[in-house]
């Protein structure tokens, strides 16, 4: 496979595993699913004859012959052959002996070494319990479990773990199981069968999620009871922020940084802010995160997927704005002019330090 095709394949494979749409794919801009993983190669012909795929779909199918891939722009879907498994915990998959991806279940990952790209799944309720315990520890004590912030690791199915449904669904990904069952994930609730049209699959995904207080109700539907999942997320309205923090810490670890702290998780850079029970950023997953080490501080914007390095002095002002919300309120805790300068700097970079619905509010 050419370098360009391999790059496309990697991006689609991680989008499929994590459950996050690639740019431009979340709102039905293209026909069919963006990425489809087929478990049984005997289903490939039926899949190609259906409207589940379109000319821009990337299809992963075990044992697809060399040279079967097409360019995906004019001739049709890009077909990528793989060996191994993308659904079995502890399994490995490879593409052309150039890219390898390991799958592990969450509960055992703390005892395994990360030796390359790894997708960590919640495959049973014990995994979900371990995930929740790690999240609680990070929130209360500021200690992030090392394996889950390893730069080589990605959490699968984050839409069902508290990140929300944005960017997930059949338009982003489909999984065709061994018997032709369709879902968005190997751990997911059944949405139909191979032979169903794409519109009916999307309609079923919409129907299931309409009945859930904490989407996505599909991606883990075959492994964690919905009552258990909904109850756990209701008790942790900050879970989306935790998942965003994992991404931010991974990015800094990839730069070789250690001793990373995250504001709102086990403490604050400004100790006085730690006691603010009304912190505006407590559960706001869309707001930037403030991270710091002994040497420097960083502002990570989940929405913009950007990270800015700042001094500790500037970081204290950022934290004040994140915790307080509107400038008028924040000005009761720090110098207004300096706060305004920091707020304007990030606004010019397209990053808001206050939720839009709070702008103009204050005391």
mmCIF file of N, CA and C in Angstrom, residues 16 37-40 62 82-94 101-106 108-109 112 117-124 127 156-157 175-178 185-188 223:
data_model
loop_
_atom_site.group_PDB
_atom_site.id
_atom_site.type_symbol
_atom_site.label_atom_id
_atom_site.label_comp_id
_atom_site.label_asym_id
_atom_site.label_seq_id
_atom_site.Cartn_x
_atom_site.Cartn_y
_atom_site.Cartn_z
ATOM 1 N N UNK A 16 -12.583 4.922 13.567
ATOM 2 C CA UNK A 16 -13.512 3.803 13.782
ATOM 3 C C UNK A 16 -13.389 3.263 15.204
ATOM 4 N N UNK A 37 -15.610 -1.888 9.223
ATOM 5 C CA UNK A 37 -14.764 -3.046 9.500
ATOM 6 C C UNK A 37 -15.605 -4.303 9.327
ATOM 7 N N UNK A 38 -15.114 -5.201 8.501
ATOM 8 C CA UNK A 38 -15.805 -6.466 8.207
ATOM 9 C C UNK A 38 -15.079 -7.588 8.933
ATOM 10 N N UNK A 39 -15.806 -8.401 9.662
ATOM 11 C CA UNK A 39 -15.208 -9.515 10.395
ATOM 12 C C UNK A 39 -15.046 -10.745 9.502
ATOM 13 N N UNK A 40 -16.032 -10.988 8.655
ATOM 14 C CA UNK A 40 -16.060 -12.190 7.810
ATOM 15 C C UNK A 40 -15.908 -11.771 6.354
ATOM 16 N N UNK A 62 -10.622 -8.656 6.365
ATOM 17 C CA UNK A 62 -9.517 -9.604 6.535
ATOM 18 C C UNK A 62 -9.207 -10.343 5.241
ATOM 19 N N UNK A 82 -6.533 -6.751 6.011
ATOM 20 C CA UNK A 82 -5.801 -6.838 7.274
ATOM 21 C C UNK A 82 -5.739 -8.288 7.721
ATOM 22 N N UNK A 83 -4.801 -8.560 8.614
ATOM 23 C CA UNK A 83 -4.672 -9.863 9.252
ATOM 24 C C UNK A 83 -4.881 -9.692 10.745
ATOM 25 N N UNK A 84 -5.421 -10.726 11.376
ATOM 26 C CA UNK A 84 -5.648 -10.658 12.808
ATOM 27 C C UNK A 84 -7.078 -10.265 13.133
ATOM 28 N N UNK A 85 -7.246 -9.574 14.260
ATOM 29 C CA UNK A 85 -8.587 -9.242 14.734
ATOM 30 C C UNK A 85 -8.638 -7.818 15.258
ATOM 31 N N UNK A 86 -9.755 -7.156 14.976
ATOM 32 C CA UNK A 86 -10.025 -5.833 15.525
ATOM 33 C C UNK A 86 -11.092 -5.879 16.611
ATOM 34 N N UNK A 87 -11.518 -7.082 16.969
ATOM 35 C CA UNK A 87 -12.606 -7.206 17.941
ATOM 36 C C UNK A 87 -12.244 -8.027 19.167
ATOM 37 N N UNK A 88 -11.237 -8.874 19.087
ATOM 38 C CA UNK A 88 -10.912 -9.749 20.210
ATOM 39 C C UNK A 88 -9.962 -9.052 21.181
ATOM 40 N N UNK A 89 -10.317 -8.966 22.467
ATOM 41 C CA UNK A 89 -9.389 -8.407 23.463
ATOM 42 C C UNK A 89 -8.092 -9.213 23.480
ATOM 43 N N UNK A 90 -6.977 -8.525 23.479
ATOM 44 C CA UNK A 90 -5.690 -9.196 23.436
ATOM 45 C C UNK A 90 -5.254 -9.562 22.043
ATOM 46 N N UNK A 91 -6.086 -9.239 21.053
ATOM 47 C CA UNK A 91 -5.740 -9.566 19.674
ATOM 48 C C UNK A 91 -4.907 -8.475 19.017
ATOM 49 N N UNK A 92 -4.309 -8.846 17.907
ATOM 50 C CA UNK A 92 -3.523 -7.909 17.118
ATOM 51 C C UNK A 92 -4.044 -7.902 15.699
ATOM 52 N N UNK A 93 -3.903 -6.771 15.037
ATOM 53 C CA UNK A 93 -4.183 -6.709 13.608
ATOM 54 C C UNK A 93 -3.015 -6.014 12.931
ATOM 55 N N UNK A 94 -2.828 -6.332 11.675
ATOM 56 C CA UNK A 94 -1.748 -5.698 10.920
ATOM 57 C C UNK A 94 -2.226 -5.413 9.511
ATOM 58 N N UNK A 101 -1.785 -2.879 15.248
ATOM 59 C CA UNK A 101 -2.657 -2.336 16.284
ATOM 60 C C UNK A 101 -3.069 -3.462 17.212
ATOM 61 N N UNK A 102 -2.845 -3.259 18.495
ATOM 62 C CA UNK A 102 -3.248 -4.238 19.489
ATOM 63 C C UNK A 102 -4.524 -3.779 20.164
ATOM 64 N N UNK A 103 -5.402 -4.726 20.483
ATOM 65 C CA UNK A 103 -6.617 -4.439 21.243
ATOM 66 C C UNK A 103 -6.493 -5.097 22.617
ATOM 67 N N UNK A 104 -6.819 -4.355 23.668
ATOM 68 C CA UNK A 104 -6.781 -4.884 25.034
ATOM 69 C C UNK A 104 -8.048 -4.489 25.768
ATOM 70 N N UNK A 105 -8.478 -5.347 26.691
ATOM 71 C CA UNK A 105 -9.590 -4.953 27.532
ATOM 72 C C UNK A 105 -9.062 -4.103 28.675
ATOM 73 N N UNK A 106 -9.904 -3.192 29.171
ATOM 74 C CA UNK A 106 -9.449 -2.156 30.088
ATOM 75 C C UNK A 106 -8.892 -2.741 31.383
ATOM 76 N N UNK A 108 -7.367 -5.411 32.321
ATOM 77 C CA UNK A 108 -6.047 -6.054 32.363
ATOM 78 C C UNK A 108 -4.946 -5.130 31.866
ATOM 79 N N UNK A 109 -5.303 -3.980 31.316
ATOM 80 C CA UNK A 109 -4.294 -3.116 30.695
ATOM 81 C C UNK A 109 -3.287 -2.580 31.701
ATOM 82 N N UNK A 112 -0.329 -4.879 31.657
ATOM 83 C CA UNK A 112 0.292 -5.173 30.371
ATOM 84 C C UNK A 112 1.220 -4.032 29.972
ATOM 85 N N UNK A 117 0.941 0.894 19.033
ATOM 86 C CA UNK A 117 -0.418 1.433 18.969
ATOM 87 C C UNK A 117 -1.404 0.446 19.586
ATOM 88 N N UNK A 118 -2.186 0.938 20.540
ATOM 89 C CA UNK A 118 -3.070 0.069 21.319
ATOM 90 C C UNK A 118 -4.434 0.715 21.469
ATOM 91 N N UNK A 119 -5.466 -0.076 21.235
ATOM 92 C CA UNK A 119 -6.848 0.349 21.423
ATOM 93 C C UNK A 119 -7.394 -0.386 22.641
ATOM 94 N N UNK A 120 -7.819 0.376 23.646
ATOM 95 C CA UNK A 120 -8.294 -0.227 24.892
ATOM 96 C C UNK A 120 -9.811 -0.178 24.928
ATOM 97 N N UNK A 121 -10.418 -1.347 25.117
ATOM 98 C CA UNK A 121 -11.869 -1.470 25.049
ATOM 99 C C UNK A 121 -12.481 -1.819 26.402
ATOM 100 N N UNK A 122 -13.712 -1.386 26.563
ATOM 101 C CA UNK A 122 -14.576 -1.856 27.655
ATOM 102 C C UNK A 122 -15.367 -3.020 27.079
ATOM 103 N N UNK A 123 -14.986 -4.234 27.468
ATOM 104 C CA UNK A 123 -15.595 -5.429 26.892
ATOM 105 C C UNK A 123 -16.569 -6.123 27.830
ATOM 106 N N UNK A 124 -16.603 -5.673 29.094
ATOM 107 C CA UNK A 124 -17.533 -6.229 30.075
ATOM 108 C C UNK A 124 -17.669 -5.223 31.212
ATOM 109 N N UNK A 127 -14.566 -4.137 33.160
ATOM 110 C CA UNK A 127 -13.770 -3.095 32.513
ATOM 111 C C UNK A 127 -14.355 -1.716 32.799
ATOM 112 N N UNK A 156 -11.276 3.175 23.230
ATOM 113 C CA UNK A 156 -12.322 2.899 22.249
ATOM 114 C C UNK A 156 -13.673 3.394 22.756
ATOM 115 N N UNK A 157 -14.533 3.735 21.819
ATOM 116 C CA UNK A 157 -15.958 3.993 22.100
ATOM 117 C C UNK A 157 -16.171 5.096 23.136
ATOM 118 N N UNK A 175 -19.609 -1.665 12.057
ATOM 119 C CA UNK A 175 -18.950 -2.951 12.280
ATOM 120 C C UNK A 175 -19.872 -4.034 11.763
ATOM 121 N N UNK A 176 -19.352 -4.894 10.876
ATOM 122 C CA UNK A 176 -20.108 -6.028 10.340
ATOM 123 C C UNK A 176 -19.583 -7.275 11.025
ATOM 124 N N UNK A 177 -20.375 -7.818 11.955
ATOM 125 C CA UNK A 177 -19.932 -8.948 12.760
ATOM 126 C C UNK A 177 -19.876 -10.256 12.000
ATOM 127 N N UNK A 178 -19.460 -11.324 12.676
ATOM 128 C CA UNK A 178 -19.264 -12.624 12.015
ATOM 129 C C UNK A 178 -20.490 -13.153 11.296
ATOM 130 N N UNK A 185 -19.770 -0.744 16.799
ATOM 131 C CA UNK A 185 -18.621 -1.244 17.543
ATOM 132 C C UNK A 185 -18.789 -2.731 17.796
ATOM 133 N N UNK A 186 -17.678 -3.472 17.928
ATOM 134 C CA UNK A 186 -17.798 -4.890 18.293
ATOM 135 C C UNK A 186 -18.494 -5.095 19.632
ATOM 136 N N UNK A 187 -18.483 -4.089 20.508
ATOM 137 C CA UNK A 187 -19.144 -4.173 21.808
ATOM 138 C C UNK A 187 -20.529 -3.536 21.788
ATOM 139 N N UNK A 188 -20.995 -3.186 20.598
ATOM 140 C CA UNK A 188 -22.189 -2.367 20.488
ATOM 141 C C UNK A 188 -23.493 -3.119 20.335
ATOM 142 N N UNK A 223 -22.276 -4.956 26.048
ATOM 143 C CA UNK A 223 -21.345 -5.346 27.100
ATOM 144 C C UNK A 223 -21.646 -4.718 28.455
#
